[in-house]
Tab-separated table of C-alpha atoms in Angstrom:
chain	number	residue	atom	x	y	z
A	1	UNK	CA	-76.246	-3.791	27.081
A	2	UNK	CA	-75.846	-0.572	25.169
A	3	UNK	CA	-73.778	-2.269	22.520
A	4	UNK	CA	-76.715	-4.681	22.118
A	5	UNK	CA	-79.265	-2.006	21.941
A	6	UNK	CA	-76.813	-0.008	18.831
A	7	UNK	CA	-76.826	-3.102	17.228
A	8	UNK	CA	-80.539	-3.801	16.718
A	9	UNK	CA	-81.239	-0.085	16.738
A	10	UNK	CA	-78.649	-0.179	13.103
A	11	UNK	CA	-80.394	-3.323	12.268
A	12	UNK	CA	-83.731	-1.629	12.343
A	13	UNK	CA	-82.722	0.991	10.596
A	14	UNK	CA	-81.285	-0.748	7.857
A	15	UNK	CA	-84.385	-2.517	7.338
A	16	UNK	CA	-86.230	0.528	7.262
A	17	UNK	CA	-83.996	2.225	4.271
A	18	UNK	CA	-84.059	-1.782	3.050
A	19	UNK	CA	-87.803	-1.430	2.460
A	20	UNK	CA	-88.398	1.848	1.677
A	21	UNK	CA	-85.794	1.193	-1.435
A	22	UNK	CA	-87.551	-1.623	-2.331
A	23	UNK	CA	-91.407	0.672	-1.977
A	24	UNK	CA	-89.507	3.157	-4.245
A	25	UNK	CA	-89.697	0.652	-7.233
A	26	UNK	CA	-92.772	0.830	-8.898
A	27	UNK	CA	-93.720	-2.363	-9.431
A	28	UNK	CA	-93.915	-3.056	-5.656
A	29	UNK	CA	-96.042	-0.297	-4.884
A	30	UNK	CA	-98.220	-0.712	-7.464
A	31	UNK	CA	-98.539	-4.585	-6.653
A	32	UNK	CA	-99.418	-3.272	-3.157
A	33	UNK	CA	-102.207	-0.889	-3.747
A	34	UNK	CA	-103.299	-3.037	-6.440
A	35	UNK	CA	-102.979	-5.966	-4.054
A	36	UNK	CA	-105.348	-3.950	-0.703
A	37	UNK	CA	-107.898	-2.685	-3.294
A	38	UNK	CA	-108.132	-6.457	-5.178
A	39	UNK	CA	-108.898	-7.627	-1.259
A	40	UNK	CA	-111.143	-5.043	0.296
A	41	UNK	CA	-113.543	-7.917	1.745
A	42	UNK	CA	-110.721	-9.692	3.406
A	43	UNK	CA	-109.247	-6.259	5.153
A	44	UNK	CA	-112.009	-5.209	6.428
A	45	UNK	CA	-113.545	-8.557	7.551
A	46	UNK	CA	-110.039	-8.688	9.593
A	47	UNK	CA	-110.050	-5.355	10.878
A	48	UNK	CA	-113.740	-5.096	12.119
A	49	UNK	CA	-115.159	-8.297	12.895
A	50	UNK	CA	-114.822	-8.813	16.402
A	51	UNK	CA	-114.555	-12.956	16.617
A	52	UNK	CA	-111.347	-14.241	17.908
A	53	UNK	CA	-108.758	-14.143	15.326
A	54	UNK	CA	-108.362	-18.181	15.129
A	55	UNK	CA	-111.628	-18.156	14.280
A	56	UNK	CA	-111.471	-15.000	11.868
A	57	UNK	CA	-108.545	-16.761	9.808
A	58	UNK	CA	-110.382	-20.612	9.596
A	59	UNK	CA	-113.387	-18.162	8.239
A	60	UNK	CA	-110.909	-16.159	6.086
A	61	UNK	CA	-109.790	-19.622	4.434
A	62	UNK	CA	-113.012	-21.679	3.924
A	63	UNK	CA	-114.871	-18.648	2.356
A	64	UNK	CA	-111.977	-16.933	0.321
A	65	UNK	CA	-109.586	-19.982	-0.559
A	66	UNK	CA	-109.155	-18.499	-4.123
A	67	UNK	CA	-105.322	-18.065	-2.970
A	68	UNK	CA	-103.987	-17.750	-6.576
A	69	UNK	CA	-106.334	-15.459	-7.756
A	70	UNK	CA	-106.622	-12.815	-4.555
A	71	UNK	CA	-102.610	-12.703	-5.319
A	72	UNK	CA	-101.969	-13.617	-9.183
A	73	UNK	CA	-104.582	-11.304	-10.405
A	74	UNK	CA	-102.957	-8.071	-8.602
A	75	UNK	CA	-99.744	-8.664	-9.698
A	76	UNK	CA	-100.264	-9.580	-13.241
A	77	UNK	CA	-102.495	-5.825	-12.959
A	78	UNK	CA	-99.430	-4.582	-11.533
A	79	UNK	CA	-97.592	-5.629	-14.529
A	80	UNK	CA	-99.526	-4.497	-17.016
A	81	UNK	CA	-100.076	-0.795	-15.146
A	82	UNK	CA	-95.942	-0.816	-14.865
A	83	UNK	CA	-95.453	-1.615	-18.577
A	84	UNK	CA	-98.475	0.537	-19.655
A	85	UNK	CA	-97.858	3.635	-17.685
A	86	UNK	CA	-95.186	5.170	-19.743
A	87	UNK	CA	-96.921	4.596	-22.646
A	88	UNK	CA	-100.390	5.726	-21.414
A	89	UNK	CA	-98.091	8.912	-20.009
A	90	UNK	CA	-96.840	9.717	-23.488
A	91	UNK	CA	-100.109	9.838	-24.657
A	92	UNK	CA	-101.578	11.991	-21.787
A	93	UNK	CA	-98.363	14.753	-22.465
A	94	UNK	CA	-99.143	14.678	-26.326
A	95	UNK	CA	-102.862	15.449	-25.500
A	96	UNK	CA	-101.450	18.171	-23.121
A	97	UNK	CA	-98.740	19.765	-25.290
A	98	UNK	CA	-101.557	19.640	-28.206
A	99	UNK	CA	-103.840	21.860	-26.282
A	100	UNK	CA	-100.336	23.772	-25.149
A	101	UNK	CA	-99.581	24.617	-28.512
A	102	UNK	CA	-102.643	25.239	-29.327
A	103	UNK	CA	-103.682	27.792	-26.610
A	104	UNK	CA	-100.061	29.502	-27.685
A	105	UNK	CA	-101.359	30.449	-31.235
A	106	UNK	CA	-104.064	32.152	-30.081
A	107	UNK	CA	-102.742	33.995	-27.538
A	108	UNK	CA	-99.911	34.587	-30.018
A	109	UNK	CA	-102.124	35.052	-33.235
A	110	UNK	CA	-104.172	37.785	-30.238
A	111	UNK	CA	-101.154	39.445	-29.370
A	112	UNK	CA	-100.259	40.323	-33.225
A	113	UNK	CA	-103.282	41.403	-33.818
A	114	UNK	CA	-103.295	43.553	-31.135
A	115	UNK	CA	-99.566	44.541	-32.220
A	116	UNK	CA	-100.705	45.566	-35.736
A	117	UNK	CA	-103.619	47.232	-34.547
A	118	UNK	CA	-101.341	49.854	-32.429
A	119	UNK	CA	-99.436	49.795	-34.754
A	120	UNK	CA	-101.861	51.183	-37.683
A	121	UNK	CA	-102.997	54.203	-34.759
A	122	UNK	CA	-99.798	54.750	-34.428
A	123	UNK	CA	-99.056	54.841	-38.139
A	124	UNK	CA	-102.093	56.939	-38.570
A	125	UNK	CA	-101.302	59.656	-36.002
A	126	UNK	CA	-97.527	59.777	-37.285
A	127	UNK	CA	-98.771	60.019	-40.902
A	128	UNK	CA	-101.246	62.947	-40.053
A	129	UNK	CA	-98.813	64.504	-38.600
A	130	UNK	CA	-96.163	63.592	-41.414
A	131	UNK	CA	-98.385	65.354	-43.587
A	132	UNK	CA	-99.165	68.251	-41.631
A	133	UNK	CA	-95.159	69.113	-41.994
A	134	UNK	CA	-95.061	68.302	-45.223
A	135	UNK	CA	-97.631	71.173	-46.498
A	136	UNK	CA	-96.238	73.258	-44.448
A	137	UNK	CA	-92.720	72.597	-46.010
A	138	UNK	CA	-94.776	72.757	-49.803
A	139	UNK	CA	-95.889	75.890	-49.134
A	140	UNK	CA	-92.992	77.034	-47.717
A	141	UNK	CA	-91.442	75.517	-51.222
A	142	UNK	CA	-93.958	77.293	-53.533
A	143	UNK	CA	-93.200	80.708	-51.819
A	144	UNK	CA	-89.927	80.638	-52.180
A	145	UNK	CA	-89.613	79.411	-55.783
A	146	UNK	CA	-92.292	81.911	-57.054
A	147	UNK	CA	-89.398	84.398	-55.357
A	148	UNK	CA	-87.250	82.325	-57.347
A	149	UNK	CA	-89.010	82.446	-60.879
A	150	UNK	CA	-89.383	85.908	-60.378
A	151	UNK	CA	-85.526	86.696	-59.921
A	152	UNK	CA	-85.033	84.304	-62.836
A	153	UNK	CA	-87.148	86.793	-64.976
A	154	UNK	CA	-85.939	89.805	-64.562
A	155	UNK	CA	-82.021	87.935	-64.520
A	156	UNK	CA	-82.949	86.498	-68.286
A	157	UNK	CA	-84.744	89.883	-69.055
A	158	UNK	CA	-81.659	92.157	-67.975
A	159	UNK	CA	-78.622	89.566	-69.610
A	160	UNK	CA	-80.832	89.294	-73.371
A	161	UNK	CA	-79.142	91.524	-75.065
A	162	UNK	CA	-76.124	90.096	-74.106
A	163	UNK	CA	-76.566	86.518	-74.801
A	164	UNK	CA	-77.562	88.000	-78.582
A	165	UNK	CA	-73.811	89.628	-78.742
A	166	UNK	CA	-72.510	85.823	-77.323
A	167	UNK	CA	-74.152	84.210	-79.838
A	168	UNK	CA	-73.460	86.728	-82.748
A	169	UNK	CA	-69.539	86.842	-81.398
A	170	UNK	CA	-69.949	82.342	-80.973
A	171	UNK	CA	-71.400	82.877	-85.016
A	172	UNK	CA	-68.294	84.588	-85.832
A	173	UNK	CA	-65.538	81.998	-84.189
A	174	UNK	CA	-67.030	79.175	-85.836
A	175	UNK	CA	-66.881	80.778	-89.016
A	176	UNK	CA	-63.353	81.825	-88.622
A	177	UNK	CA	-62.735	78.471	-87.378
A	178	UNK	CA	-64.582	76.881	-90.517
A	179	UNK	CA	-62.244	79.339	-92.733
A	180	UNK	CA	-58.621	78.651	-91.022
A	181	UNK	CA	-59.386	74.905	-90.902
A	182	UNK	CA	-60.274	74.744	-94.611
A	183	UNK	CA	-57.321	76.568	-95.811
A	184	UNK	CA	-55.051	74.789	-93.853
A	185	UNK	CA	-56.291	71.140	-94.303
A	186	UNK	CA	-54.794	70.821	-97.319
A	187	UNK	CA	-51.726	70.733	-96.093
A	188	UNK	CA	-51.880	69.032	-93.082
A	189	UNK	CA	-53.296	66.508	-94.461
A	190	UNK	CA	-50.861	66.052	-97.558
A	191	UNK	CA	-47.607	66.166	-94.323
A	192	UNK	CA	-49.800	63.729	-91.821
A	193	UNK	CA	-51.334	60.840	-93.489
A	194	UNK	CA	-47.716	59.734	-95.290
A	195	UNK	CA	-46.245	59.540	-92.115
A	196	UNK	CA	-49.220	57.486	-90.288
A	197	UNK	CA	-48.709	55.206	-93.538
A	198	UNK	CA	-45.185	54.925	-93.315
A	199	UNK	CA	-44.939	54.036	-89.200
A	200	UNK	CA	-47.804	51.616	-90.306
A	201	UNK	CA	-45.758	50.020	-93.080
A	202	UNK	CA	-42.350	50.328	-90.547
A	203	UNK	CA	-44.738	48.396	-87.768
A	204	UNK	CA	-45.787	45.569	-90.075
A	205	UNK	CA	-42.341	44.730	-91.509
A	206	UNK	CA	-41.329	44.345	-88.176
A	207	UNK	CA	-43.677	42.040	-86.795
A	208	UNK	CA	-43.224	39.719	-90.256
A	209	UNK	CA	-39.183	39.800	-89.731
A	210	UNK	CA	-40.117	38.898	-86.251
A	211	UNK	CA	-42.503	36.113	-87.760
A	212	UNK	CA	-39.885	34.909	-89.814
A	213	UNK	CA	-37.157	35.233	-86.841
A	214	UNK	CA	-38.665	32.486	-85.668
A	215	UNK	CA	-38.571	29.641	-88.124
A	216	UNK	CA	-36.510	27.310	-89.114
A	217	UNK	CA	-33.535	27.525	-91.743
A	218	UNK	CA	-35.571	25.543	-93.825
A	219	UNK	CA	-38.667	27.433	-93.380
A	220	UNK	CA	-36.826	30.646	-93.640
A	221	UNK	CA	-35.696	29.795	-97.168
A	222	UNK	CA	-39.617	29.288	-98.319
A	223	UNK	CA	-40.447	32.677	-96.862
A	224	UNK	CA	-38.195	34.014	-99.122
A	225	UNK	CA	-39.277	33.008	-101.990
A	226	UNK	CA	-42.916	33.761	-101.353
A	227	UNK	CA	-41.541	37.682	-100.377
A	228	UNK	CA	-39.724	37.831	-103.495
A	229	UNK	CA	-42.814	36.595	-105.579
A	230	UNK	CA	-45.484	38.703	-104.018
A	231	UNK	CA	-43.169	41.622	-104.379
A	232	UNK	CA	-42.617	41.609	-107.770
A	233	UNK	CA	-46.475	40.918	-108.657
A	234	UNK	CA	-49.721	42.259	-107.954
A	235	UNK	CA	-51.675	39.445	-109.608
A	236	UNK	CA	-52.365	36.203	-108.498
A	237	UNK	CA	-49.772	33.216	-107.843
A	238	UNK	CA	-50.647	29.716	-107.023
A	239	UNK	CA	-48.957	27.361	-104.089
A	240	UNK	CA	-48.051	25.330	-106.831
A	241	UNK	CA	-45.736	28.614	-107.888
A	242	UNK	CA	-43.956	28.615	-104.598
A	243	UNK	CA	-43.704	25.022	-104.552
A	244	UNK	CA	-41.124	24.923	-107.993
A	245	UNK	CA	-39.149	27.794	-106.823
A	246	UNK	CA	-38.398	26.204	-103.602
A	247	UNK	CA	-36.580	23.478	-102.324
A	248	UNK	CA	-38.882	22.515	-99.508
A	249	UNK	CA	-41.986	22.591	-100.989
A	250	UNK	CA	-42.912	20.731	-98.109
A	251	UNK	CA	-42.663	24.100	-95.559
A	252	UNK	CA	-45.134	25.848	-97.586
A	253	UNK	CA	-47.862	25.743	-95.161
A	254	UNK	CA	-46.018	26.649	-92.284
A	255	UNK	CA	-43.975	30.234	-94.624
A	256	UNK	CA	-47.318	31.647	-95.487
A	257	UNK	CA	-49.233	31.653	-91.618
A	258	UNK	CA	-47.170	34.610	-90.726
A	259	UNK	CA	-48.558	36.497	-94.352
A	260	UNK	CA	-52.052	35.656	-93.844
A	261	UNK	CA	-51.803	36.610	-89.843
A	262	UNK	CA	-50.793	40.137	-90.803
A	263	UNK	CA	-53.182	40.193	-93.748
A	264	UNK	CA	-50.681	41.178	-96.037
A	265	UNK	CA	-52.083	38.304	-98.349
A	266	UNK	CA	-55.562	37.505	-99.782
A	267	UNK	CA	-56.243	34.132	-100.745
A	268	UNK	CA	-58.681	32.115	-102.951
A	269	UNK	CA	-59.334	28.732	-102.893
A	270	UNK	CA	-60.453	27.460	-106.617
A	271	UNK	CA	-62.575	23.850	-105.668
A	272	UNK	CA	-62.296	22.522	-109.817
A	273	UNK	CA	-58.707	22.270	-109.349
A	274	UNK	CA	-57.832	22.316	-105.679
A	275	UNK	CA	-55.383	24.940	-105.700
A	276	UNK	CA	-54.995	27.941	-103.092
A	277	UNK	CA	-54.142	30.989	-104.992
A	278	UNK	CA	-52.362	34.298	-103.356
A	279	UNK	CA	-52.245	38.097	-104.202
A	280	UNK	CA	-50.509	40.453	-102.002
A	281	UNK	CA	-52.649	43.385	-100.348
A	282	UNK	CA	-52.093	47.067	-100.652
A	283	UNK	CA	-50.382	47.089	-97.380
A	284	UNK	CA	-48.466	43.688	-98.130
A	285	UNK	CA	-47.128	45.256	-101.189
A	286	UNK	CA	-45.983	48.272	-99.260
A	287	UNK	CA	-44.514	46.485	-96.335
A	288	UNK	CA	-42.976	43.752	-98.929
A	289	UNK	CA	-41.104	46.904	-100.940
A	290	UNK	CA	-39.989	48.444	-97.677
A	291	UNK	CA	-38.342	45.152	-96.433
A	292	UNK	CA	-36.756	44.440	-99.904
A	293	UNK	CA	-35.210	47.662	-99.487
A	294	UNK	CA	-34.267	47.908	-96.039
A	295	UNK	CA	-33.441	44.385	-94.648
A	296	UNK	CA	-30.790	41.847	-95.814
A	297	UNK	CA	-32.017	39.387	-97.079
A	298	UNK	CA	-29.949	36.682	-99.063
């Protein structure tokens, strides 16, 4: 007997969770309330007449025999609240968070108002105060540089005379300075400037050996030429020169970029004709003597 009575005490129980899973879904419940408010009439005809009930339900179906409708209508409402809920929901939050939003501007847009208002009382009693300190500290200034000025004055008035005997002894340097410099420029100048000249010249003949270090044999043999010609001439000479008293006219081009890269040639281009002409420059001569003399050249 008490196995029996476990058994339909689960079995109750299971229906129990069974339907309240199956209130839980919406549809259901809706369907249901939809469902008792849809048939008022009928509940409380049942509930409060007082006839027997065979007679209550024969009354129930000859005056309410509209079966589909007392049942189709509530669910298809049931329906249509399910599937329009979320969507009537969404609109009801947007209308709320609006008004949300809205209310938190202006208690915001208060609240910085009130902010900046403190804070200009605030501003005001620090800046009167501010400037309270900072006559103080102007006076305070002005006394002590009138102390100042005054100690100034009678500093310039007691050191005049001697800033007259600086100035007359300052007078007196420069003049001396003036009178040493100017008798010994002369010479200086006449044991400086050659030698400044002459490292210049030694520099420049040996960045063009360098130049010329560098190129080929055949090259080499036009460079030649074009030193010997520019060294024993200060007028102008055509390409066309260098071209008949060379072999590879040909390397012409290439033996004169390392001239006109050092500048130690000036050229001219005459359009008529359409020839280049050279003349050697006062520091090309120079340098073109000093490697003549100095270098070995075949």
């Amino acid at each position: 007997m008490k196995d029996i009575s476990d058994e339909i005490k689960n079995s109750l129980d299971n229906h129990k969770i069974n339907l309240s899973n199956r209130l839980k879904i919406p549809v259901i419940t809706t369907y249901c309330c939809v469902l008792t408010l849809f048939n008022w009439d009928i509940i409380l005809y049942l509930i409060y007449n007082k006839a027997e009930i065979l007679q209550r339900i024969i009354f129930v179906k000859e005056k309410f025999n509209n079966i589909y409708i007392r049942v189709g209508v509530p669910l298809l409402l049931a329906i249509l609240y399910t599937a329009l809920f979320p969507i009537i929901q969404i609109g009801i939050n947007y209308c709320l968070s609006y008004f949300k939003n809205h209310n938190t501007n202006l208690i915001r847009k208060e609240e910085l108002e009130n902010a900046k208002h403190q804070f200009q009382i605030q501003q005001t009693i620090t800046g009167t105060q501010t400037l309270q300190q900072l006559s103080n500290q102007i006076d305070s200034l002005a006394i002590n540089n009138q102390k100042l000025l005054d100690e100034n004055k009678e500093i310039i008035n007691n050191n005049k005379e001697l800033l007259e005997q600086v100035k007359n002894l300052k007078n007196n340097l420069s003049q001396m300075e003036i009178n040493y410099i100017d008798a010994s420029s002369t010479k200086e100048n006449s044991i400086i400037i050659p030698n400044i000249i002459q490292k210049e010249i030694e520099n420049t003949a040996n960045k063009l050996w360098e130049n010329y270090e560098e190129l080929d044999d055949k090259t080499k043999s036009v460079f030649i030429e074009i030193l010997k010609i520019a060294q024993m001439t200060n007028e102008w000479f055509s390409d066309s020169t260098i071209e008949t008293k060379t072999i590879f006219p040909e390397n012409t081009g290439l033996a004169l970029t390392p001239f006109e890269n050092l500048k130690l040639l000036e050229s001219s281009y005459d359009p008529d004709i359409k020839v280049e002409y050279y003349k050697p420059t006062k520091l090309g001569k120079e340098t073109f003597n000093y490697i003549i003399n100095n270098y070995n050249i075949n």
